[in-house]
């Protein structure tokens, strides 16, 4: 098994009112200095070892993200289990 | 003539859409999301609501429902399809219409009677209107802001595919005030406002929405 992380973000040119709302809330809570917030989605997939990169890219493109409005990145991450052994490829 | 009305888990407006079809003088045929079967209908309405809870993105799950495969095939063959609100979102996700619907620019869910200007009177769903006519229909959506890249917007305008535009206030921030668009052939129409809620003055703000369903009858009967 491998863990795959897919991060999906609204494209730069797409207005992100949710991110703006978060940015607007921070000063009201006393947090200064945050000039911009953009909000996206973070997916963690546990996949069998025989699922190749091309398939992962298709999964991201066809379902997890809408290419019209969103950009995405796919990456495999290392998972450390409770006994200290390391699984997955970087 | 028979007009299919799809029900997904989370669909809300299938009953009103079927009522609008019946009021216009056609037979409404219920279609189930899980059945890859259009039951021999002449046209399909994808109604509003919150299909699959709007999980992931509005319409993102519904577009993969078994019935939608049939709808996409039929639409590419020229069958008239109307997507209202969540139905519009589904048709965009399915690739039958360009662009996408994103969260309203003001973040507020907008629920109001909305004036629209009719800009296309040649599509399968708009022949009963006069060009430039203003109609009053309910708008109720949180993710109704139409977006597409500039080239797509220019193409839609150049080809006369902007069917309806918001008049006066544009509460969701839709680019170029776009409320509804058609496909290349004018057979598929998607719009955020709800014509099926405006078919008689007793239950809606007007009967202005009925024209879309009557237009469809004209289109299919004269075909």
PDB file of C-alpha atoms in Angstrom:
ATOM      1  CA  UNK A   1       0.000   0.000   0.000  1.00  0.00           C
ATOM      2  CA  UNK A   2       1.085   3.535  -0.702  1.00  0.00           C
ATOM      3  CA  UNK A   3      -0.285   6.831   0.439  1.00  0.00           C
ATOM      4  CA  UNK A   4      -0.960   9.421  -2.218  1.00  0.00           C
ATOM      5  CA  UNK A   5      -1.772  13.033  -1.484  1.00  0.00           C
ATOM      6  CA  UNK A   6      -3.701  15.125  -3.958  1.00  0.00           C
ATOM      7  CA  UNK A   7      -3.951  18.854  -3.297  1.00  0.00           C
ATOM      8  CA  UNK A   8      -6.561  20.780  -5.260  1.00  0.00           C
ATOM      9  CA  UNK A   9      -6.570  24.583  -5.379  1.00  0.00           C
ATOM     10  CA  UNK A  10      -8.737  27.111  -7.187  1.00  0.00           C
ATOM     11  CA  UNK A  11      -6.830  28.513 -10.169  1.00  0.00           C
ATOM     12  CA  UNK A  12      -5.125  31.816  -9.509  1.00  0.00           C
ATOM     13  CA  UNK A  13      -7.511  33.716 -11.762  1.00  0.00           C
ATOM     14  CA  UNK A  14     -10.600  32.223 -10.075  1.00  0.00           C
ATOM     15  CA  UNK A  15     -12.063  34.375  -7.328  1.00  0.00           C
ATOM     16  CA  UNK A  16     -11.874  32.524  -4.000  1.00  0.00           C
ATOM     17  CA  UNK A  17     -14.483  34.148  -1.755  1.00  0.00           C
ATOM     18  CA  UNK A  18     -14.019  31.470   0.918  1.00  0.00           C
ATOM     19  CA  UNK A  19     -10.335  32.258   1.202  1.00  0.00           C
ATOM     20  CA  UNK A  20     -11.143  35.956   1.293  1.00  0.00           C
ATOM     21  CA  UNK A  21     -13.643  35.372   4.101  1.00  0.00           C
ATOM     22  CA  UNK A  22     -10.986  33.546   6.120  1.00  0.00           C
ATOM     23  CA  UNK A  23      -8.483  36.318   5.445  1.00  0.00           C
ATOM     24  CA  UNK A  24     -11.067  38.854   6.552  1.00  0.00           C
ATOM     25  CA  UNK A  25     -11.791  36.974   9.784  1.00  0.00           C
ATOM     26  CA  UNK A  26      -8.166  36.799  10.955  1.00  0.00           C
ATOM     27  CA  UNK A  27      -7.748  40.504  11.872  1.00  0.00           C
ATOM     28  CA  UNK A  28     -11.042  40.370  13.745  1.00  0.00           C
ATOM     29  CA  UNK A  29      -9.499  37.640  15.899  1.00  0.00           C
ATOM     30  CA  UNK A  30      -6.383  39.723  16.467  1.00  0.00           C
ATOM     31  CA  UNK A  31      -4.131  37.947  13.948  1.00  0.00           C
ATOM     32  CA  UNK A  32      -2.342  40.584  11.908  1.00  0.00           C
ATOM     33  CA  UNK A  33      -0.054  40.289   8.914  1.00  0.00           C
ATOM     34  CA  UNK A  34      -1.900  37.683   6.822  1.00  0.00           C
ATOM     35  CA  UNK A  35      -2.378  39.406   3.490  1.00  0.00           C
ATOM     36  CA  UNK A  36      -4.039  36.614   1.522  1.00  0.00           C
ATOM     37  CA  UNK A  37      -5.682  33.225   2.046  1.00  0.00           C
ATOM     38  CA  UNK A  38      -6.684  30.754  -0.619  1.00  0.00           C
ATOM     39  CA  UNK A  39      -8.712  27.700   0.287  1.00  0.00           C
ATOM     40  CA  UNK A  40      -8.471  24.335  -1.446  1.00  0.00           C
ATOM     41  CA  UNK A  41      -8.940  20.621  -0.842  1.00  0.00           C
ATOM     42  CA  UNK A  42      -6.524  17.987   0.428  1.00  0.00           C
ATOM     43  CA  UNK A  43      -7.146  14.311  -0.410  1.00  0.00           C
ATOM     44  CA  UNK A  44      -5.314  11.333   1.110  1.00  0.00           C
ATOM     45  CA  UNK A  45      -5.606   8.131  -0.892  1.00  0.00           C
ATOM     46  CA  UNK A  46      -4.428   4.693   0.228  1.00  0.00           C
ATOM     47  CA  UNK A  47      -3.650   2.858  -2.985  1.00  0.00           C
ATOM     48  CA  UNK A  48      -2.358  -0.557  -3.986  1.00  0.00           C
ATOM     49  CA  UNK A  49       1.255  -0.687  -5.122  1.00  0.00           C
ATOM     50  CA  UNK A  50       0.316  -1.545  -8.681  1.00  0.00           C
ATOM     51  CA  UNK A  51      -1.577   1.727  -9.229  1.00  0.00           C
ATOM     52  CA  UNK A  52       0.711   3.727 -11.497  1.00  0.00           C
ATOM     53  CA  UNK A  53       1.289   7.474 -11.694  1.00  0.00           C
ATOM     54  CA  UNK A  54      -0.689   7.817 -14.878  1.00  0.00           C
ATOM     55  CA  UNK A  55      -3.747   6.320 -13.227  1.00  0.00           C
ATOM     56  CA  UNK A  56      -3.356   8.622 -10.245  1.00  0.00           C
ATOM     57  CA  UNK A  57      -3.213  11.597 -12.572  1.00  0.00           C
ATOM     58  CA  UNK A  58      -6.401  10.461 -14.291  1.00  0.00           C
ATOM     59  CA  UNK A  59      -8.124  10.067 -10.918  1.00  0.00           C
ATOM     60  CA  UNK A  60      -7.210  13.634 -10.029  1.00  0.00           C
ATOM     61  CA  UNK A  61      -8.192  15.054 -13.382  1.00  0.00           C
ATOM     62  CA  UNK A  62     -11.510  13.261 -13.844  1.00  0.00           C
ATOM     63  CA  UNK A  63     -12.942  13.374 -10.348  1.00  0.00           C
ATOM     64  CA  UNK A  64     -10.955  15.068  -7.591  1.00  0.00           C
ATOM     65  CA  UNK A  65     -10.432  18.313  -9.511  1.00  0.00           C
ATOM     66  CA  UNK A  66     -12.366  20.210 -12.149  1.00  0.00           C
ATOM     67  CA  UNK A  67      -9.720  21.344 -14.656  1.00  0.00           C
ATOM     68  CA  UNK A  68     -11.893  24.306 -15.660  1.00  0.00           C
ATOM     69  CA  UNK A  69     -11.514  25.993 -12.283  1.00  0.00           C
ATOM     70  CA  UNK A  70      -8.870  24.105 -10.316  1.00  0.00           C
ATOM     71  CA  UNK A  71      -5.169  23.147 -10.369  1.00  0.00           C
ATOM     72  CA  UNK A  72      -3.905  20.051  -8.607  1.00  0.00           C
ATOM     73  CA  UNK A  73      -0.767  18.227  -7.570  1.00  0.00           C
ATOM     74  CA  UNK A  74      -0.358  14.489  -7.015  1.00  0.00           C
ATOM     75  CA  UNK A  75       2.422  13.115  -4.843  1.00  0.00           C
ATOM     76  CA  UNK A  76       3.281   9.830  -3.163  1.00  0.00           C
ATOM     77  CA  UNK A  77       4.235  10.192   0.485  1.00  0.00           C
ATOM     78  CA  UNK A  78       6.088   8.013   2.965  1.00  0.00           C
ATOM     79  CA  UNK A  79       3.948   6.506   5.676  1.00  0.00           C
ATOM     80  CA  UNK A  80       5.592   5.571   8.970  1.00  0.00           C
ATOM     81  CA  UNK A  81       3.687   2.834  10.776  1.00  0.00           C
ATOM     82  CA  UNK A  82       3.429   2.406  14.543  1.00  0.00           C
ATOM     83  CA  UNK A  83       6.334  -0.092  14.723  1.00  0.00           C
ATOM     84  CA  UNK A  84       8.671   2.375  13.080  1.00  0.00           C
ATOM     85  CA  UNK A  85       8.846   0.625   9.736  1.00  0.00           C
ATOM     86  CA  UNK A  86       8.544   2.801   6.672  1.00  0.00           C
ATOM     87  CA  UNK A  87       6.135   1.985   3.886  1.00  0.00           C
ATOM     88  CA  UNK A  88       5.493   3.614   0.576  1.00  0.00           C
ATOM     89  CA  UNK A  89       7.752   5.360  -1.880  1.00  0.00           C
ATOM     90  CA  UNK A  90       8.640   9.009  -1.902  1.00  0.00           C
TER      91      UNK A  90
ATOM     92  CA  UNK B   1     -44.500  13.927 -26.399  1.00  0.00           C
ATOM     93  CA  UNK B   2     -42.557  12.589 -23.426  1.00  0.00           C
ATOM     94  CA  UNK B   3     -40.117  14.629 -21.335  1.00  0.00           C
ATOM     95  CA  UNK B   4     -37.907  12.818 -18.838  1.00  0.00           C
ATOM     96  CA  UNK B   5     -37.218  14.351 -15.429  1.00  0.00           C
ATOM     97  CA  UNK B   6     -34.255  12.860 -13.572  1.00  0.00           C
ATOM     98  CA  UNK B   7     -34.235  12.238  -9.833  1.00  0.00           C
ATOM     99  CA  UNK B   8     -30.874  11.863  -8.071  1.00  0.00           C
ATOM    100  CA  UNK B   9     -30.412  11.379  -4.323  1.00  0.00           C
ATOM    101  CA  UNK B  10     -30.783  14.964  -3.104  1.00  0.00           C
ATOM    102  CA  UNK B  11     -32.811  16.292  -6.038  1.00  0.00           C
ATOM    103  CA  UNK B  12     -35.460  18.780  -4.877  1.00  0.00           C
ATOM    104  CA  UNK B  13     -37.167  20.241  -7.903  1.00  0.00           C
ATOM    105  CA  UNK B  14     -38.132  17.177  -9.917  1.00  0.00           C
ATOM    106  CA  UNK B  15     -41.787  17.514  -8.876  1.00  0.00           C
ATOM    107  CA  UNK B  16     -42.024  21.131 -10.011  1.00  0.00           C
ATOM    108  CA  UNK B  17     -40.161  20.321 -13.239  1.00  0.00           C
ATOM    109  CA  UNK B  18     -42.631  17.507 -13.967  1.00  0.00           C
ATOM    110  CA  UNK B  19     -45.518  19.851 -13.172  1.00  0.00           C
ATOM    111  CA  UNK B  20     -44.153  22.427 -15.595  1.00  0.00           C
ATOM    112  CA  UNK B  21     -43.920  19.766 -18.314  1.00  0.00           C
ATOM    113  CA  UNK B  22     -47.514  18.692 -17.656  1.00  0.00           C
ATOM    114  CA  UNK B  23     -48.764  22.289 -17.588  1.00  0.00           C
ATOM    115  CA  UNK B  24     -47.091  22.900 -20.940  1.00  0.00           C
ATOM    116  CA  UNK B  25     -49.035  19.958 -22.357  1.00  0.00           C
ATOM    117  CA  UNK B  26     -46.481  17.147 -22.476  1.00  0.00           C
ATOM    118  CA  UNK B  27     -46.109  13.907 -20.546  1.00  0.00           C
ATOM    119  CA  UNK B  28     -43.567  13.971 -17.715  1.00  0.00           C
ATOM    120  CA  UNK B  29     -41.614  10.713 -17.391  1.00  0.00           C
ATOM    121  CA  UNK B  30     -39.691  10.094 -14.171  1.00  0.00           C
ATOM    122  CA  UNK B  31     -36.105   8.929 -14.747  1.00  0.00           C
ATOM    123  CA  UNK B  32     -34.044   7.337 -11.987  1.00  0.00           C
ATOM    124  CA  UNK B  33     -30.371   8.189 -11.550  1.00  0.00           C
ATOM    125  CA  UNK B  34     -29.400   4.536 -11.147  1.00  0.00           C
ATOM    126  CA  UNK B  35     -31.017   3.345 -14.379  1.00  0.00           C
ATOM    127  CA  UNK B  36     -29.078   3.683 -17.626  1.00  0.00           C
ATOM    128  CA  UNK B  37     -32.408   4.078 -19.440  1.00  0.00           C
ATOM    129  CA  UNK B  38     -34.122   7.168 -20.862  1.00  0.00           C
ATOM    130  CA  UNK B  39     -37.420   5.279 -21.384  1.00  0.00           C
ATOM    131  CA  UNK B  40     -37.842   6.563 -24.908  1.00  0.00           C
ATOM    132  CA  UNK B  41     -38.276  10.236 -23.980  1.00  0.00           C
ATOM    133  CA  UNK B  42     -38.002  13.087 -26.489  1.00  0.00           C
ATOM    134  CA  UNK B  43     -36.153  15.437 -24.131  1.00  0.00           C
ATOM    135  CA  UNK B  44     -34.628  15.419 -20.645  1.00  0.00           C
ATOM    136  CA  UNK B  45     -34.716  17.854 -17.747  1.00  0.00           C
ATOM    137  CA  UNK B  46     -31.960  17.685 -15.116  1.00  0.00           C
ATOM    138  CA  UNK B  47     -33.635  19.475 -12.202  1.00  0.00           C
ATOM    139  CA  UNK B  48     -32.301  21.423  -9.276  1.00  0.00           C
ATOM    140  CA  UNK B  49     -31.406  20.380  -5.756  1.00  0.00           C
ATOM    141  CA  UNK B  50     -28.314  19.074  -4.031  1.00  0.00           C
ATOM    142  CA  UNK B  51     -27.471  15.839  -5.811  1.00  0.00           C
ATOM    143  CA  UNK B  52     -25.263  13.600  -3.670  1.00  0.00           C
ATOM    144  CA  UNK B  53     -25.231  16.372  -1.077  1.00  0.00           C
ATOM    145  CA  UNK B  54     -23.084  18.548  -3.355  1.00  0.00           C
ATOM    146  CA  UNK B  55     -20.145  16.489  -2.022  1.00  0.00           C
ATOM    147  CA  UNK B  56     -16.768  17.155  -3.674  1.00  0.00           C
ATOM    148  CA  UNK B  57     -18.205  19.794  -6.056  1.00  0.00           C
ATOM    149  CA  UNK B  58     -21.767  20.526  -7.106  1.00  0.00           C
ATOM    150  CA  UNK B  59     -22.654  17.977  -9.781  1.00  0.00           C
ATOM    151  CA  UNK B  60     -19.299  16.180  -9.644  1.00  0.00           C
ATOM    152  CA  UNK B  61     -20.751  12.865  -8.445  1.00  0.00           C
ATOM    153  CA  UNK B  62     -24.047  13.087 -10.321  1.00  0.00           C
ATOM    154  CA  UNK B  63     -22.303  13.337 -13.662  1.00  0.00           C
ATOM    155  CA  UNK B  64     -21.149   9.720 -13.244  1.00  0.00           C
ATOM    156  CA  UNK B  65     -24.636   8.367 -12.466  1.00  0.00           C
ATOM    157  CA  UNK B  66     -25.735   5.617 -14.885  1.00  0.00           C
ATOM    158  CA  UNK B  67     -28.546   7.766 -16.313  1.00  0.00           C
ATOM    159  CA  UNK B  68     -26.125  10.583 -17.148  1.00  0.00           C
ATOM    160  CA  UNK B  69     -24.141   8.396 -19.537  1.00  0.00           C
ATOM    161  CA  UNK B  70     -27.352   7.988 -21.536  1.00  0.00           C
ATOM    162  CA  UNK B  71     -28.110  11.715 -21.308  1.00  0.00           C
ATOM    163  CA  UNK B  72     -24.662  12.657 -22.619  1.00  0.00           C
ATOM    164  CA  UNK B  73     -24.978  10.247 -25.546  1.00  0.00           C
ATOM    165  CA  UNK B  74     -28.493  11.447 -26.388  1.00  0.00           C
ATOM    166  CA  UNK B  75     -27.514  15.107 -26.084  1.00  0.00           C
ATOM    167  CA  UNK B  76     -24.567  14.618 -28.431  1.00  0.00           C
ATOM    168  CA  UNK B  77     -27.100  13.111 -30.838  1.00  0.00           C
ATOM    169  CA  UNK B  78     -29.248  16.251 -30.621  1.00  0.00           C
ATOM    170  CA  UNK B  79     -31.803  15.459 -27.922  1.00  0.00           C
ATOM    171  CA  UNK B  80     -32.912  18.631 -26.123  1.00  0.00           C
ATOM    172  CA  UNK B  81     -31.652  18.762 -22.524  1.00  0.00           C
ATOM    173  CA  UNK B  82     -32.459  21.409 -19.921  1.00  0.00           C
ATOM    174  CA  UNK B  83     -30.334  21.712 -16.782  1.00  0.00           C
ATOM    175  CA  UNK B  84     -31.726  23.929 -14.041  1.00  0.00           C
ATOM    176  CA  UNK B  85     -29.549  25.099 -11.130  1.00  0.00           C
ATOM    177  CA  UNK B  86     -27.906  21.894  -9.863  1.00  0.00           C
ATOM    178  CA  UNK B  87     -28.808  20.467 -13.272  1.00  0.00           C
ATOM    179  CA  UNK B  88     -26.781  23.250 -14.924  1.00  0.00           C
ATOM    180  CA  UNK B  89     -23.868  22.397 -12.637  1.00  0.00           C
ATOM    181  CA  UNK B  90     -24.180  18.723 -13.586  1.00  0.00           C
ATOM    182  CA  UNK B  91     -24.224  19.501 -17.326  1.00  0.00           C
ATOM    183  CA  UNK B  92     -21.054  21.590 -16.928  1.00  0.00           C
ATOM    184  CA  UNK B  93     -19.330  18.837 -14.957  1.00  0.00           C
ATOM    185  CA  UNK B  94     -20.424  16.341 -17.620  1.00  0.00           C
ATOM    186  CA  UNK B  95     -18.834  18.474 -20.324  1.00  0.00           C
ATOM    187  CA  UNK B  96     -22.089  19.131 -22.222  1.00  0.00           C
ATOM    188  CA  UNK B  97     -21.723  22.847 -21.479  1.00  0.00           C
ATOM    189  CA  UNK B  98     -18.466  24.817 -21.067  1.00  0.00           C
ATOM    190  CA  UNK B  99     -17.348  26.582 -17.910  1.00  0.00           C
ATOM    191  CA  UNK B 100     -18.272  25.926 -14.287  1.00  0.00           C
ATOM    192  CA  UNK B 101     -20.424  27.218 -11.458  1.00  0.00           C
ATOM    193  CA  UNK B 102     -18.544  28.321  -8.340  1.00  0.00           C
ATOM    194  CA  UNK B 103     -19.423  29.811  -4.973  1.00  0.00           C
ATOM    195  CA  UNK B 104     -21.294  33.106  -5.072  1.00  0.00           C
ATOM    196  CA  UNK B 105     -18.871  36.015  -4.890  1.00  0.00           C
ATOM    197  CA  UNK B 106     -20.568  37.419  -1.782  1.00  0.00           C
ATOM    198  CA  UNK B 107     -20.640  33.964  -0.139  1.00  0.00           C
ATOM    199  CA  UNK B 108     -24.363  34.387   0.583  1.00  0.00           C
ATOM    200  CA  UNK B 109     -26.908  31.881  -0.591  1.00  0.00           C
ATOM    201  CA  UNK B 110     -29.114  33.965  -2.899  1.00  0.00           C
ATOM    202  CA  UNK B 111     -32.857  33.289  -2.768  1.00  0.00           C
ATOM    203  CA  UNK B 112     -34.964  35.862  -4.591  1.00  0.00           C
ATOM    204  CA  UNK B 113     -37.172  36.550  -7.579  1.00  0.00           C
ATOM    205  CA  UNK B 114     -34.709  37.554 -10.287  1.00  0.00           C
ATOM    206  CA  UNK B 115     -35.186  39.506 -13.508  1.00  0.00           C
ATOM    207  CA  UNK B 116     -33.467  37.989 -16.534  1.00  0.00           C
ATOM    208  CA  UNK B 117     -33.059  39.263 -20.068  1.00  0.00           C
ATOM    209  CA  UNK B 118     -33.642  36.781 -22.886  1.00  0.00           C
ATOM    210  CA  UNK B 119     -30.735  36.990 -25.321  1.00  0.00           C
ATOM    211  CA  UNK B 120     -31.221  33.884 -27.437  1.00  0.00           C
ATOM    212  CA  UNK B 121     -34.570  33.076 -29.048  1.00  0.00           C
ATOM    213  CA  UNK B 122     -33.434  30.328 -31.389  1.00  0.00           C
ATOM    214  CA  UNK B 123     -32.478  27.494 -29.031  1.00  0.00           C
ATOM    215  CA  UNK B 124     -34.734  24.487 -28.476  1.00  0.00           C
ATOM    216  CA  UNK B 125     -35.865  25.996 -25.164  1.00  0.00           C
ATOM    217  CA  UNK B 126     -36.237  29.719 -25.959  1.00  0.00           C
ATOM    218  CA  UNK B 127     -38.200  30.170 -29.219  1.00  0.00           C
ATOM    219  CA  UNK B 128     -41.329  31.362 -27.414  1.00  0.00           C
ATOM    220  CA  UNK B 129     -39.574  34.459 -26.074  1.00  0.00           C
ATOM    221  CA  UNK B 130     -38.978  37.803 -27.727  1.00  0.00           C
ATOM    222  CA  UNK B 131     -35.344  38.801 -27.943  1.00  0.00           C
ATOM    223  CA  UNK B 132     -34.579  41.300 -25.205  1.00  0.00           C
ATOM    224  CA  UNK B 133     -37.667  40.350 -23.203  1.00  0.00           C
ATOM    225  CA  UNK B 134     -37.271  40.527 -19.428  1.00  0.00           C
ATOM    226  CA  UNK B 135     -38.663  37.671 -17.369  1.00  0.00           C
ATOM    227  CA  UNK B 136     -39.033  37.160 -13.618  1.00  0.00           C
ATOM    228  CA  UNK B 137     -38.101  33.766 -12.170  1.00  0.00           C
ATOM    229  CA  UNK B 138     -36.793  32.547  -8.797  1.00  0.00           C
ATOM    230  CA  UNK B 139     -33.054  32.224  -8.242  1.00  0.00           C
ATOM    231  CA  UNK B 140     -31.936  30.103  -5.274  1.00  0.00           C
ATOM    232  CA  UNK B 141     -28.335  28.982  -5.158  1.00  0.00           C
ATOM    233  CA  UNK B 142     -25.115  29.245  -3.211  1.00  0.00           C
ATOM    234  CA  UNK B 143     -22.842  28.217  -6.073  1.00  0.00           C
ATOM    235  CA  UNK B 144     -24.347  30.023  -9.010  1.00  0.00           C
ATOM    236  CA  UNK B 145     -21.451  32.157 -10.162  1.00  0.00           C
ATOM    237  CA  UNK B 146     -20.797  31.226 -13.785  1.00  0.00           C
ATOM    238  CA  UNK B 147     -17.106  31.261 -14.731  1.00  0.00           C
ATOM    239  CA  UNK B 148     -15.141  30.333 -17.830  1.00  0.00           C
ATOM    240  CA  UNK B 149     -11.922  31.582 -19.385  1.00  0.00           C
ATOM    241  CA  UNK B 150     -12.052  34.740 -21.484  1.00  0.00           C
ATOM    242  CA  UNK B 151     -11.761  32.880 -24.779  1.00  0.00           C
ATOM    243  CA  UNK B 152     -14.738  30.695 -23.880  1.00  0.00           C
ATOM    244  CA  UNK B 153     -16.799  33.700 -22.790  1.00  0.00           C
ATOM    245  CA  UNK B 154     -15.984  35.497 -26.049  1.00  0.00           C
ATOM    246  CA  UNK B 155     -16.957  32.422 -28.032  1.00  0.00           C
ATOM    247  CA  UNK B 156     -20.264  32.057 -26.164  1.00  0.00           C
ATOM    248  CA  UNK B 157     -21.101  35.703 -26.830  1.00  0.00           C
ATOM    249  CA  UNK B 158     -19.970  35.573 -30.457  1.00  0.00           C
ATOM    250  CA  UNK B 159     -22.039  32.476 -31.196  1.00  0.00           C
ATOM    251  CA  UNK B 160     -25.136  33.848 -29.469  1.00  0.00           C
ATOM    252  CA  UNK B 161     -25.020  31.133 -26.834  1.00  0.00           C
ATOM    253  CA  UNK B 162     -25.646  33.358 -23.823  1.00  0.00           C
ATOM    254  CA  UNK B 163     -29.348  32.572 -23.415  1.00  0.00           C
ATOM    255  CA  UNK B 164     -30.136  34.606 -20.301  1.00  0.00           C
ATOM    256  CA  UNK B 165     -28.404  37.408 -18.452  1.00  0.00           C
ATOM    257  CA  UNK B 166     -29.103  38.846 -15.008  1.00  0.00           C
ATOM    258  CA  UNK B 167     -30.803  42.234 -15.159  1.00  0.00           C
ATOM    259  CA  UNK B 168     -30.138  44.804 -12.465  1.00  0.00           C
ATOM    260  CA  UNK B 169     -28.277  43.226  -9.597  1.00  0.00           C
ATOM    261  CA  UNK B 170     -25.993  40.288 -10.278  1.00  0.00           C
ATOM    262  CA  UNK B 171     -25.963  38.816  -6.781  1.00  0.00           C
ATOM    263  CA  UNK B 172     -23.715  35.833  -7.424  1.00  0.00           C
ATOM    264  CA  UNK B 173     -20.978  37.603  -9.394  1.00  0.00           C
ATOM    265  CA  UNK B 174     -21.441  35.539 -12.569  1.00  0.00           C
ATOM    266  CA  UNK B 175     -18.985  36.646 -15.250  1.00  0.00           C
ATOM    267  CA  UNK B 176     -20.618  38.947 -17.811  1.00  0.00           C
ATOM    268  CA  UNK B 177     -23.896  38.583 -15.863  1.00  0.00           C
ATOM    269  CA  UNK B 178     -24.442  35.169 -17.445  1.00  0.00           C
ATOM    270  CA  UNK B 179     -27.441  33.277 -16.052  1.00  0.00           C
ATOM    271  CA  UNK B 180     -27.773  30.619 -18.734  1.00  0.00           C
ATOM    272  CA  UNK B 181     -25.978  29.263 -21.814  1.00  0.00           C
ATOM    273  CA  UNK B 182     -26.581  26.772 -24.607  1.00  0.00           C
ATOM    274  CA  UNK B 183     -24.411  24.238 -26.392  1.00  0.00           C
ATOM    275  CA  UNK B 184     -23.191  24.782 -29.960  1.00  0.00           C
ATOM    276  CA  UNK B 185     -26.404  23.539 -31.523  1.00  0.00           C
ATOM    277  CA  UNK B 186     -28.814  25.262 -29.159  1.00  0.00           C
ATOM    278  CA  UNK B 187     -30.248  21.934 -28.000  1.00  0.00           C
ATOM    279  CA  UNK B 188     -28.772  21.877 -24.499  1.00  0.00           C
ATOM    280  CA  UNK B 189     -29.634  24.762 -22.162  1.00  0.00           C
ATOM    281  CA  UNK B 190     -28.311  25.282 -18.647  1.00  0.00           C
ATOM    282  CA  UNK B 191     -29.392  28.082 -16.340  1.00  0.00           C
ATOM    283  CA  UNK B 192     -29.163  28.846 -12.639  1.00  0.00           C
ATOM    284  CA  UNK B 193     -32.617  30.438 -12.143  1.00  0.00           C
ATOM    285  CA  UNK B 194     -35.706  28.238 -11.937  1.00  0.00           C
ATOM    286  CA  UNK B 195     -38.264  28.543 -14.764  1.00  0.00           C
ATOM    287  CA  UNK B 196     -40.181  25.556 -13.358  1.00  0.00           C
ATOM    288  CA  UNK B 197     -41.050  27.625 -10.264  1.00  0.00           C
ATOM    289  CA  UNK B 198     -42.562  30.370 -12.425  1.00  0.00           C
ATOM    290  CA  UNK B 199     -45.295  28.690 -14.443  1.00  0.00           C
ATOM    291  CA  UNK B 200     -48.357  30.271 -12.848  1.00  0.00           C
ATOM    292  CA  UNK B 201     -48.914  33.384 -10.801  1.00  0.00           C
ATOM    293  CA  UNK B 202     -50.561  31.450  -7.972  1.00  0.00           C
ATOM    294  CA  UNK B 203     -47.368  29.633  -6.938  1.00  0.00           C
ATOM    295  CA  UNK B 204     -44.608  31.747  -8.468  1.00  0.00           C
ATOM    296  CA  UNK B 205     -43.687  35.350  -9.147  1.00  0.00           C
ATOM    297  CA  UNK B 206     -44.928  35.071 -12.746  1.00  0.00           C
ATOM    298  CA  UNK B 207     -45.674  32.536 -15.458  1.00  0.00           C
ATOM    299  CA  UNK B 208     -42.623  33.683 -17.417  1.00  0.00           C
ATOM    300  CA  UNK B 209     -40.842  30.345 -17.027  1.00  0.00           C
ATOM    301  CA  UNK B 210     -43.507  28.384 -18.889  1.00  0.00           C
ATOM    302  CA  UNK B 211     -42.153  29.705 -22.183  1.00  0.00           C
ATOM    303  CA  UNK B 212     -39.146  27.393 -21.928  1.00  0.00           C
ATOM    304  CA  UNK B 213     -41.319  24.305 -21.727  1.00  0.00           C
ATOM    305  CA  UNK B 214     -43.671  25.530 -24.479  1.00  0.00           C
ATOM    306  CA  UNK B 215     -40.626  26.276 -26.653  1.00  0.00           C
ATOM    307  CA  UNK B 216     -39.522  22.678 -26.222  1.00  0.00           C
ATOM    308  CA  UNK B 217     -42.930  21.435 -27.364  1.00  0.00           C
ATOM    309  CA  UNK B 218     -42.685  23.568 -30.496  1.00  0.00           C
ATOM    310  CA  UNK B 219     -39.171  22.265 -31.141  1.00  0.00           C
ATOM    311  CA  UNK B 220     -40.049  18.597 -30.795  1.00  0.00           C
ATOM    312  CA  UNK B 221     -43.422  18.758 -32.542  1.00  0.00           C
ATOM    313  CA  UNK B 222     -42.038  20.582 -35.563  1.00  0.00           C
ATOM    314  CA  UNK B 223     -38.922  18.396 -35.752  1.00  0.00           C
TER     315      UNK B 223
END
